[in-house]
XYZ file of C-alpha atoms in Angstrom:
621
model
C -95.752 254.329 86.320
C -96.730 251.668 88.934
C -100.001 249.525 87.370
C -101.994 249.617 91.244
C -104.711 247.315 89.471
C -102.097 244.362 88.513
C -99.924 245.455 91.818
C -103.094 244.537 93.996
C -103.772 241.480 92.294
C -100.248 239.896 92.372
C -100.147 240.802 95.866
C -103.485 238.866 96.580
C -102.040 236.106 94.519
C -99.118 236.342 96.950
C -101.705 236.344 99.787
C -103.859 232.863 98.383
C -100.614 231.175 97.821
C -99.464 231.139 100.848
C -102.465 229.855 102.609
C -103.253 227.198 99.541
C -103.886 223.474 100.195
C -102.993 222.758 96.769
C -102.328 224.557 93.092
C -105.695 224.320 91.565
C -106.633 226.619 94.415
C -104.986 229.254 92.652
C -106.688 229.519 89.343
C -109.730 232.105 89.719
C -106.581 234.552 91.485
C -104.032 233.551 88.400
C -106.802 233.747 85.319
C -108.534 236.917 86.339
C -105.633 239.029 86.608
C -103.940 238.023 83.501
C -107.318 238.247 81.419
C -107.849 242.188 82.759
C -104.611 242.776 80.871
C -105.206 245.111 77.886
C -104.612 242.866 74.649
C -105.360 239.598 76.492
C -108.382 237.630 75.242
C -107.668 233.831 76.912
C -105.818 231.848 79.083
C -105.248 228.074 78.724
C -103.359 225.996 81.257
C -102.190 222.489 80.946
C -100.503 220.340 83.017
C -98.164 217.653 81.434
C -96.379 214.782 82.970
C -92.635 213.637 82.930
C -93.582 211.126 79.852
C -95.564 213.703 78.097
C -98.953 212.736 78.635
C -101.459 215.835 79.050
C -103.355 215.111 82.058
C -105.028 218.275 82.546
C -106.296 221.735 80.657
C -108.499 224.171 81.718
C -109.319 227.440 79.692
C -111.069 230.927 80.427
C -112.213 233.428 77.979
C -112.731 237.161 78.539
C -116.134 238.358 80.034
C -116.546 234.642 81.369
C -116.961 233.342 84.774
C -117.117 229.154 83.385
C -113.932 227.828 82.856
C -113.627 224.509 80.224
C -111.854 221.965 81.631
C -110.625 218.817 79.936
C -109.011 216.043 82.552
C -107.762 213.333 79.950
C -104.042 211.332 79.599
C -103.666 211.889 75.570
C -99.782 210.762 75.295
C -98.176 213.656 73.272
C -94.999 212.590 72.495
C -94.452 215.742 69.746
C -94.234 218.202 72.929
C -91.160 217.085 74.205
C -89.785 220.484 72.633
C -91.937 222.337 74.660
C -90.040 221.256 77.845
C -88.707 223.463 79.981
C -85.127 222.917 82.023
C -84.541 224.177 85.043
C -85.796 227.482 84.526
C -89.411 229.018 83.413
C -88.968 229.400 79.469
C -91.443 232.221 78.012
C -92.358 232.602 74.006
C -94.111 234.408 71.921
C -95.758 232.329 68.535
C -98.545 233.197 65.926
C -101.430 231.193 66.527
C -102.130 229.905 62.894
C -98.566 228.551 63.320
C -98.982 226.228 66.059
C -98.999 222.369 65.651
C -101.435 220.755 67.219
C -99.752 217.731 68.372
C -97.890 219.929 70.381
C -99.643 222.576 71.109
C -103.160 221.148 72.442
C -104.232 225.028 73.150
C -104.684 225.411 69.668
C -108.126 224.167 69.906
C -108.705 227.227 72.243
C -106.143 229.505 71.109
C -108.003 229.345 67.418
C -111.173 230.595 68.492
C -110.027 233.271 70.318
C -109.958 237.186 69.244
C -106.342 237.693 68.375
C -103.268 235.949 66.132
C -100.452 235.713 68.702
C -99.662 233.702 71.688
C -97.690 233.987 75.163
C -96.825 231.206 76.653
C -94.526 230.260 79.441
C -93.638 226.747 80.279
C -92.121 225.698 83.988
C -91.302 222.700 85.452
C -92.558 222.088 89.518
C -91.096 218.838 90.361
C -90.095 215.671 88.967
C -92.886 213.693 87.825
C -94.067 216.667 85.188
C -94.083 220.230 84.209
C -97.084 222.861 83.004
C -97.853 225.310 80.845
C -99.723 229.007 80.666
C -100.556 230.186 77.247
C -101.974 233.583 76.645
C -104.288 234.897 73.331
C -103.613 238.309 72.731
C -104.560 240.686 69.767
C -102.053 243.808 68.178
C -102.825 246.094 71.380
C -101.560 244.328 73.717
C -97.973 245.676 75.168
C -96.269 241.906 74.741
C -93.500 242.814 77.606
C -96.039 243.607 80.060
C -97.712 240.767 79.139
C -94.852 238.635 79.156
C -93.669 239.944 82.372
C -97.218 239.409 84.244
C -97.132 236.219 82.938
C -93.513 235.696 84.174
C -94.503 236.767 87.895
C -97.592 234.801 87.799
C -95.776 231.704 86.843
C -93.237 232.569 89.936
C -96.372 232.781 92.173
C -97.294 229.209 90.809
C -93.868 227.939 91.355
C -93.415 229.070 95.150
C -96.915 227.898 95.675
C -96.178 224.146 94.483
C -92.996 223.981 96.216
C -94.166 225.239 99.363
C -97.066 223.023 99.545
C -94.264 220.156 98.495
C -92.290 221.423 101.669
C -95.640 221.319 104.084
C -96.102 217.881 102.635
C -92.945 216.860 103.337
C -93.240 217.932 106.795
C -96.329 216.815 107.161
C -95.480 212.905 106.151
C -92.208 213.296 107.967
C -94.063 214.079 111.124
C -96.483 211.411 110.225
C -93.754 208.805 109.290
C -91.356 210.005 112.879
C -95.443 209.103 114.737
C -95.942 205.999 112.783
C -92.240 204.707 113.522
C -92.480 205.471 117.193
C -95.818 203.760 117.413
C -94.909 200.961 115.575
C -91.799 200.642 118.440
C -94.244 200.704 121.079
C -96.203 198.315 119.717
C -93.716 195.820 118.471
C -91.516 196.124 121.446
C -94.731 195.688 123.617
C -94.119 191.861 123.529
C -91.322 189.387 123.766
C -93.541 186.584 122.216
C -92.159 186.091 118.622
C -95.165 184.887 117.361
C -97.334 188.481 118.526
C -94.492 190.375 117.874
C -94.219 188.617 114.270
C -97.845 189.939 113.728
C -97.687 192.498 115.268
C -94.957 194.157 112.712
C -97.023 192.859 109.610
C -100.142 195.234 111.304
C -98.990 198.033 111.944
C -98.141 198.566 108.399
C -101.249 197.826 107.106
C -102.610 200.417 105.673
C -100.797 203.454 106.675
C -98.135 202.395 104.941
C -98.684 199.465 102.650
C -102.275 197.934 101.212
C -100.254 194.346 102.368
C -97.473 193.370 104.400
C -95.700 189.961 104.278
C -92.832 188.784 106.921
C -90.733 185.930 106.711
C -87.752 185.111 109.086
C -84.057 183.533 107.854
C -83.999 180.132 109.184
C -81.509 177.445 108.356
C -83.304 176.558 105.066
C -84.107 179.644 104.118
C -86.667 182.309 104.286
C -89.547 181.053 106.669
C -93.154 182.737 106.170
C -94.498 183.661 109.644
C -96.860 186.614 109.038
C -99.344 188.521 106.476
C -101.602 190.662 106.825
C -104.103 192.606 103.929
C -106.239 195.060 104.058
C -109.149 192.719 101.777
C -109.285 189.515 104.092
C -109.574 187.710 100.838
C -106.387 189.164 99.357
C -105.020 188.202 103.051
C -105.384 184.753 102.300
C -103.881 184.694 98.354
C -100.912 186.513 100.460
C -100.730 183.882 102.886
C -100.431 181.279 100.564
C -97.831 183.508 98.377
C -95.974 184.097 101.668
C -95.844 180.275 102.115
C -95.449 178.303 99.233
C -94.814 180.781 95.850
C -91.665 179.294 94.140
C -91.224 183.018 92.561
C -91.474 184.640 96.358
C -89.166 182.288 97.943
C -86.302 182.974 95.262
C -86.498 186.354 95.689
C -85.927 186.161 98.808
C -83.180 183.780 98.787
C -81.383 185.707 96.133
C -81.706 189.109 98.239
C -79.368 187.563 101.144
C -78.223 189.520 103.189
C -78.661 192.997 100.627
C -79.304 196.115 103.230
C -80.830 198.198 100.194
C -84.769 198.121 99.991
C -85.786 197.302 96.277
C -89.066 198.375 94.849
C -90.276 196.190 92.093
C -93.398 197.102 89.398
C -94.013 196.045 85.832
C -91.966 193.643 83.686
C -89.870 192.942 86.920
C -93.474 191.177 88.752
C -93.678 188.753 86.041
C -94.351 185.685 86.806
C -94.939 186.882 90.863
C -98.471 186.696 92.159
C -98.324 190.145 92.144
C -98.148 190.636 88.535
C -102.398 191.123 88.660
C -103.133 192.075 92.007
C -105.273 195.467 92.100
C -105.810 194.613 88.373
C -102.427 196.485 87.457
C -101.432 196.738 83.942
C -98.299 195.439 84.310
C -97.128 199.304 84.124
C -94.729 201.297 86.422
C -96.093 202.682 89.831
C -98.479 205.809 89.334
C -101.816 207.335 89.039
C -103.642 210.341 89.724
C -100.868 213.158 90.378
C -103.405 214.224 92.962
C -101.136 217.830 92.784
C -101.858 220.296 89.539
C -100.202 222.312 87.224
C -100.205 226.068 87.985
C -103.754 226.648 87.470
C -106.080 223.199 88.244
C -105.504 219.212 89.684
C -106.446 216.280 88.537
C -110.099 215.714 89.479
C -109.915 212.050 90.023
C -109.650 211.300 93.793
C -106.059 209.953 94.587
C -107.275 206.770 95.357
C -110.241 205.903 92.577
C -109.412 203.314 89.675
C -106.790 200.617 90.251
C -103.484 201.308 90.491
C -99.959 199.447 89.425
C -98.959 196.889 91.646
C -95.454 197.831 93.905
C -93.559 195.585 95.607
C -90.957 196.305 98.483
C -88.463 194.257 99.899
C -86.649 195.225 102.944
C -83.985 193.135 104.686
C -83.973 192.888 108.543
C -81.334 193.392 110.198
C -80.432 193.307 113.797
C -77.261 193.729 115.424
C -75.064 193.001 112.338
C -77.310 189.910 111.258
C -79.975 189.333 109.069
C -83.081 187.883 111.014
C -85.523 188.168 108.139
C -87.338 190.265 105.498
C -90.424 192.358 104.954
C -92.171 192.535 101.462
C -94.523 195.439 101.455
C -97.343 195.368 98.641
C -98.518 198.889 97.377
C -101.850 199.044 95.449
C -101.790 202.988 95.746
C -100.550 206.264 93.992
C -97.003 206.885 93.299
C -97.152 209.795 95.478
C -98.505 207.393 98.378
C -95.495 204.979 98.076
C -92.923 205.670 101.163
C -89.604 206.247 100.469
C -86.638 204.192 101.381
C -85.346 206.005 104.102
C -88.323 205.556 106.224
C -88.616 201.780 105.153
C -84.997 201.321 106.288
C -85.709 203.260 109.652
C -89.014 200.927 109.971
C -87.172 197.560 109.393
C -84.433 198.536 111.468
C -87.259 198.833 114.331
C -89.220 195.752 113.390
C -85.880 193.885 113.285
C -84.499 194.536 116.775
C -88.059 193.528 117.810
C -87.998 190.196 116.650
C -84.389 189.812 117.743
C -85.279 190.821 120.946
C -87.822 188.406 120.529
C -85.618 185.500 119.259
C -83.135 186.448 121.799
C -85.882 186.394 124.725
C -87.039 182.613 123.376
C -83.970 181.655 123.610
C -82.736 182.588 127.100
C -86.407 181.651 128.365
C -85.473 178.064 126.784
C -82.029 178.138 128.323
C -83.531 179.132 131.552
C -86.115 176.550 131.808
C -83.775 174.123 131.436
C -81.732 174.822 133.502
C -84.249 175.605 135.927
C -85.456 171.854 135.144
C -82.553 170.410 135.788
C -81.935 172.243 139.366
C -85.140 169.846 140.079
C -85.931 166.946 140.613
C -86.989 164.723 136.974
C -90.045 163.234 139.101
C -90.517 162.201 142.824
C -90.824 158.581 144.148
C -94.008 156.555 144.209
C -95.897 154.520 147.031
C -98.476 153.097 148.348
C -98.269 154.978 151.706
C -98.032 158.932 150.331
C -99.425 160.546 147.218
C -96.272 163.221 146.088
C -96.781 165.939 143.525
C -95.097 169.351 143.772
C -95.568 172.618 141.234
C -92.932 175.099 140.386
C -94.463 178.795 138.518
C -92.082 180.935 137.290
C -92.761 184.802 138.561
C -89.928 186.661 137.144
C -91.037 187.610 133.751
C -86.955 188.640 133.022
C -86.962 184.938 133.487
C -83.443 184.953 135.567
C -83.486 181.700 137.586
C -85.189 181.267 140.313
C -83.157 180.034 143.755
C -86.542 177.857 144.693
C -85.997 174.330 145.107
C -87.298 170.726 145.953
C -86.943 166.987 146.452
C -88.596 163.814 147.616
C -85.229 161.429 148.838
C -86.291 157.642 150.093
C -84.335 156.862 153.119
C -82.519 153.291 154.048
C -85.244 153.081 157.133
C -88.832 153.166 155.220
C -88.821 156.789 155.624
C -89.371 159.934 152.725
C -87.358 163.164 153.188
C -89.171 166.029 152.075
C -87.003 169.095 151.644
C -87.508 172.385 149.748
C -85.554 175.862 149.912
C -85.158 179.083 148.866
C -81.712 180.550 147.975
C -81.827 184.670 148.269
C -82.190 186.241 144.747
C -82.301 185.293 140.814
C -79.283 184.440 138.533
C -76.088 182.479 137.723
C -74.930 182.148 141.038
C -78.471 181.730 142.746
C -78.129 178.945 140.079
C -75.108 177.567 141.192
C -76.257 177.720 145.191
C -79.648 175.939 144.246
C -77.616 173.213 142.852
C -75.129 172.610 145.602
C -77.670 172.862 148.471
C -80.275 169.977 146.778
C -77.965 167.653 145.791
C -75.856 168.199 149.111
C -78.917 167.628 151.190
C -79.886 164.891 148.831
C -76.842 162.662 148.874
C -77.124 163.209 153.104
C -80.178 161.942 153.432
C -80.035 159.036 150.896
C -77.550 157.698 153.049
C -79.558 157.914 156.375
C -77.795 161.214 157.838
C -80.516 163.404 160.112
C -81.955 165.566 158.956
C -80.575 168.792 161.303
C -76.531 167.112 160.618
C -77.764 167.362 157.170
C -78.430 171.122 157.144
C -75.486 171.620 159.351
C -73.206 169.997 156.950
C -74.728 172.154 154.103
C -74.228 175.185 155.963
C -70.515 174.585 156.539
C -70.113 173.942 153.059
C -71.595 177.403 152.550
C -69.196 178.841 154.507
C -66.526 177.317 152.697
C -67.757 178.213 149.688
C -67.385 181.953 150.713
C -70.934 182.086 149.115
C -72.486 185.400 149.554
C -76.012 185.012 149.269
C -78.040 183.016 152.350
C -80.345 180.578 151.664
C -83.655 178.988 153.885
C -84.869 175.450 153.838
C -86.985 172.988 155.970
C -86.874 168.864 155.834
C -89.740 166.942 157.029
C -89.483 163.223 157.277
C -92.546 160.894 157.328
C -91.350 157.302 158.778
C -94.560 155.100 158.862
C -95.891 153.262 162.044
C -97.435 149.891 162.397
C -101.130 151.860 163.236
C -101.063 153.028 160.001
C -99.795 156.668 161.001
C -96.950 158.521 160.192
C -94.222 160.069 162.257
C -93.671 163.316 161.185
C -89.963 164.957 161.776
C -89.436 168.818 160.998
C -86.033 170.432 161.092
C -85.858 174.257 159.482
C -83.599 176.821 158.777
C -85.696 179.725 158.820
C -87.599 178.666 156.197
C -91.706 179.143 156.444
C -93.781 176.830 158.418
C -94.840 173.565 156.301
C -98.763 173.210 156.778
C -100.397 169.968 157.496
C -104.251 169.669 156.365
C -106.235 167.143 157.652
C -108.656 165.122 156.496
C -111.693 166.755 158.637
C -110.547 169.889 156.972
C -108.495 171.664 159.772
C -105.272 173.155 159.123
C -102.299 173.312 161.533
C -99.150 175.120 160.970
C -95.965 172.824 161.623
C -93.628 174.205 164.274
C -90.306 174.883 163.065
C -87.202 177.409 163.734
C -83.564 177.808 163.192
C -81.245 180.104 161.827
C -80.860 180.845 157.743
C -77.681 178.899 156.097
C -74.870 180.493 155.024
C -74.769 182.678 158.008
C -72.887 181.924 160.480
C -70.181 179.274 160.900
C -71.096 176.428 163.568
C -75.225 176.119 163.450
C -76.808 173.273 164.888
C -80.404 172.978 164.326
C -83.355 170.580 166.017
C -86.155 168.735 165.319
C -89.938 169.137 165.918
C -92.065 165.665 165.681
C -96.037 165.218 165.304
C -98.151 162.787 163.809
C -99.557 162.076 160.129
C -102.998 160.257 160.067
C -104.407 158.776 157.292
C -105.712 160.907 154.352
C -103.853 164.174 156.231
C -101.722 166.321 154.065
C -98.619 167.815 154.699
C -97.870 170.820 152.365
C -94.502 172.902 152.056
C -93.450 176.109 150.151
C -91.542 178.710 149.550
C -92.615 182.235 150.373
C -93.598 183.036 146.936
C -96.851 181.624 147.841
C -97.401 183.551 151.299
C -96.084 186.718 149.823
C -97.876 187.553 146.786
C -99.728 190.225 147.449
C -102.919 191.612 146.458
C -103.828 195.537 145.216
C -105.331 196.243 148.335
C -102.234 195.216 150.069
C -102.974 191.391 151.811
C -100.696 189.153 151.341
C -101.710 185.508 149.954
C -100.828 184.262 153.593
C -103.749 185.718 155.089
C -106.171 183.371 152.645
C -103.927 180.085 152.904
C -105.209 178.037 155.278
C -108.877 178.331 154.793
C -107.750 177.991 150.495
C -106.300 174.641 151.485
C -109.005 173.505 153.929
C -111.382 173.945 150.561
C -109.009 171.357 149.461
C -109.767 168.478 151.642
C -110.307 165.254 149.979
C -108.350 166.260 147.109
C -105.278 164.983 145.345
C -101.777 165.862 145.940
C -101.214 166.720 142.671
C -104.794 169.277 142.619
C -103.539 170.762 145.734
C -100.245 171.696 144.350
C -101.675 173.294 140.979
C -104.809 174.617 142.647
C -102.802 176.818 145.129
C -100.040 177.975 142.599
C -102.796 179.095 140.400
C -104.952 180.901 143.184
C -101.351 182.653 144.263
C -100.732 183.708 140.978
C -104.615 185.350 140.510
C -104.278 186.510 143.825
C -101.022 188.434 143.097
C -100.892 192.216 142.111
C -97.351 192.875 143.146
C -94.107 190.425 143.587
C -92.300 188.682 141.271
C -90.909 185.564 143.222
C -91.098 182.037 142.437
C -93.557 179.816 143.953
C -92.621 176.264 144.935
C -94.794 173.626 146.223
C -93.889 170.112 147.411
C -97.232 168.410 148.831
C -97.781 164.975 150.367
C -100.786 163.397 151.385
C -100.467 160.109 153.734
C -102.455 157.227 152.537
C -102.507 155.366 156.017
C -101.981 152.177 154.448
C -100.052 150.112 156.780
C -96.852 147.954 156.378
C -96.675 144.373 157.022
C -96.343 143.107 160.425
C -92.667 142.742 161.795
C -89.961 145.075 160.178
C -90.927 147.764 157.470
C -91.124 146.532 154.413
C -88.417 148.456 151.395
C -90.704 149.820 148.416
C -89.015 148.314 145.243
C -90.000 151.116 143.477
C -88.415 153.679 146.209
C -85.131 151.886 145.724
C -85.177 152.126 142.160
C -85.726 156.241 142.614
C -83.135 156.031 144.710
C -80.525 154.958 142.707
C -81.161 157.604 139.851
């Protein structure tokens, strides 16, 4: 005969489980059930963990709605026997026999009606088991007892490991959104320093209470990075993280070990970690924060201090070690990530800081070379203030094909060239090289300026280069007035500017055809005059075409930008108008080169022009 009562209640048991949060939720469906069973007088429950310490017990009597409950961690090392395997174990014992250091019931089971006890005992995970212990009198039927107890106990079961498997899910899904933030972020910058912090945040405190990150120099294990989530604990980690004798052996021990290795306990001895969070020097744990089969620990997960965990994960980047992280965990064992998702997040934070490494280094490489494509510095005089300015726009940092130079000539007179070789890279590189010095060792030895171009374009052509190139030369020669003689020769390169000193600006006429193009070019000269204090400004189109959001282009502001410049410096010219390209600028990514001049107007002795010493000495470097 089918019991409808017990049938209902299992299958409402059935029904809570599924929708339960956690175990404890369970006990008013579990208790009242097995209590409406003829013979049954109390239930106890107790929840035990994997060193047998009783954390937890809660007991209901017949005809009452108050349960007792006892939350304590009384170490029990008698009820070892009581431990179930692998399967639920149920028994049947007579109360008066029942030894109370391993039965803690007894208290319970003693005072209620009856002289026997059913109890099952089942293990739901690792860290512990629990127990269900049943006082019944002579009239009970003991294998319907036993068996209601039996299906209860599989309710219980199913319940704990399903809310396992949601909280599995539910931290992988968290973990899989914390890893792909934490690869936006770090990858978000090429700066090692930012990206060096920014890997020791994002940690901190979804997964870690502190985060520490050193990189593998030549000496060793370099601190770069902490981060806590007590600013005063920051600061003790800082100075760990740079100068702790027990850190930095650690460290230098664990090489280039791929395995992350927890530490707690004896094995912090000695660290400054061995009181942090006032730890007892014990292994990771705490509050289980999940219950046995009928109640949880009341303690929130994260009250009281906890064991102090370290982590140590080695960072590795395309099949080198870059660095290490050491996590620190002041938190519940059941808080702690595993390994596999600390692999997974050093693996990320690695290949951001090599990419970061990787990008310091080319940028170095690049500047350099870019540095030594220009001129060291330009010539000085008395008759012309120099200063030119070079900004960088590509932030991929290829090089740049933007060039410039200041050559004294065997007459009295400066060359000022600059020039723009079409697109970034090795073998804009290469061109850049090859057109300055070509144009300087011409004009250093008194060639003309549209021979010189000519002569670089047919050495283009020889070349077989494939990219073009524009550039303009403007000579000043000075004249006994105190004026200069301005000579312009382009090859479809912009228009230099000349400001002068009432503030008007005049655009230099120039024309030709690009180099590189065609074979036999021959290009011509344009001449004006320089007065005193005028300035004669040249660039590449970097400046003329940045371009704004609403669409203008930097050349529309240029020559009333520069006539605000009047009276100024060469040198404040140069920076001023690089900087108010680069504000200016919403879209483009060239390189802007400046070479500026302003004419003094102090005139040479009477008779023949006079050689600067100073110009011959930059002449011959």
């Amino acid at each position: 005969m089918v019991d409808d009562t017990w049938s209902s209640a299992l299958h409402r048991l059935w029904q809570a489980a599924s929708r339960a949060q956690e175990v404890a939720a369970l006990a008013d469906d579990v208790y009242a059930p097995l209590l409406a069973t003829p013979g049954v007088h109390l239930v106890v429950g107790t929840r035990w963990d994997e060193k047998h310490v009783l954390r937890y017990m809660r007991a209901l009597s017949a005809g009452s709605d108050t349960p007792v409950i006892v939350a304590t961690t009384r170490s029990m090392p008698e009820a070892a026997v009581r431990e179930p395997g692998g399967e639920p174990v149920v028994t049947r014992s007579a109360v008066d026999g029942l030894d109370g250091s391993v039965w803690p019931e007894a208290e319970f089971l003693r005072q209620a009606p009856g002289d026997s006890v059913v109890a099952c005992t089942f293990r739901l995970d690792q860290r512990g088991w629990a127990a269900l212990a049943l006082a019944v009198d002579g009239t009970a039927d003991l294998a319907v007892v036993e068996s209601r107890l039996a299906q209860a106990v599989d309710v219980i079961v199913a319940c704990h490991t399903g809310i396992l498997q949601r909280g599995r899910e539910a931290r992988r899904a968290s973990d899989d959104a914390l890893l792909a933030e934490a690869s936006l972020q770090m990858d978000s910058s090429l700066d090692v320093e930012d990206t060096l912090r920014r890997v020791a945040r994002i940690a901190v405190p979804a997964v870690a209470d502190g985060a520490l990150v050193h990189l593998l120099r030549g000496e060793g294990p370099e601190f770069v990075a902490a981060t806590h989530v007590a600013v005063q604990q920051q600061r003790a980690l800082e100075e760990a993280g740079r100068h702790d004798p027990w850190l930095a052996a650690l460290l230098a021990r664990r090489g280039d070990d791929e395995d992350t290795v927890f530490l707690s306990g004896a094995a912090l001895e000695g660290s400054p970690f061995a009181e942090a969070g006032g730890a007892d020097g014990g292994e990771a744990g705490g509050a289980d924060g999940g219950a046995n089969g009928t109640a949880a620990d009341p303690r929130p997960a994260g009250d009281g201090p906890h064991p102090t965990v370290v982590s140590i994960s080695t960072l590795r980047a395309r099949g080198r070690v870059v660095g290490s992280i050491t996590f620190v965990y002041q938190r519940p064992e059941a808080r702690l990530p595993d390994s596999a998702f600390l692999r997974s997040l050093a693996t990320r934070a690695a290949l951001a800081i090599d990419n970061a490494l990787l990008y310091e280094l080319r940028r170095t490489a690049v500047l350099s070379l870019q540095e030594h494509l220009l001129p060291s510095q330009l010539p000085e005089s008395v008759q012309w203030d120099l200063s030119a300015s070079y900004a960088v726009g590509d932030p991929m940092l290829d090089v740049g094909g933007d060039f410039y130079d200041a050559v004294p000539r065997p007459d009295g007179s400066i060359a000022l060239l600059i020039g723009d070789v079409c697109g970034r890279g090795a073998e804009a590189a290469a061109l850049t090289g090859l057109a300055r010095h070509t144009l300087r060792t011409l004009l250093e030895e008194g060639t003309e300026p549209g021979t010189a171009l000519s002569r670089l374009n047919r050495a283009l052509r020889q070349e077989r280069a494939s990219r073009f190139l524009t550039a303009v030369v403007a000579t000043l020669t000075p004249r006994p007035d105190g004026t200069a003689l301005l000579s312009t020769c382009s090859a479809g390169h912009p228009p230099p500017l000349v400001l002068r000193s009432d503030g008007t600006v005049s655009e230099v006429l120039s024309g030709g055809l690009l180099l590189g193009v065609l074979d036999d070019v021959s290009y011509d000269s344009h001449e004006d005059l320089i007065a005193p204090d005028d300035t004669l400004v040249l660039f590449t189109d970097g400046l003329t075409e940045s371009r704004e959001a609403g669409g203008s282009f930097f050349e529309s502001v240029l020559p009333a930008r520069l006539s605000a410049l009047r009276g100024s410096g060469a040198a404040h010219i140069a920076e001023s108008l690089a900087q108010q390209a680069e504000t200016f600028r919403d879209s483009g990514q060239d390189d802007i080169a400046l070479l500026v001049a302003r004419w003094t107007g102090i005139p040479p002795d009477a008779g023949l022009l006079p050689r600067d010493p100073r110009i011959e000495q930059a002449a011959l470097r």
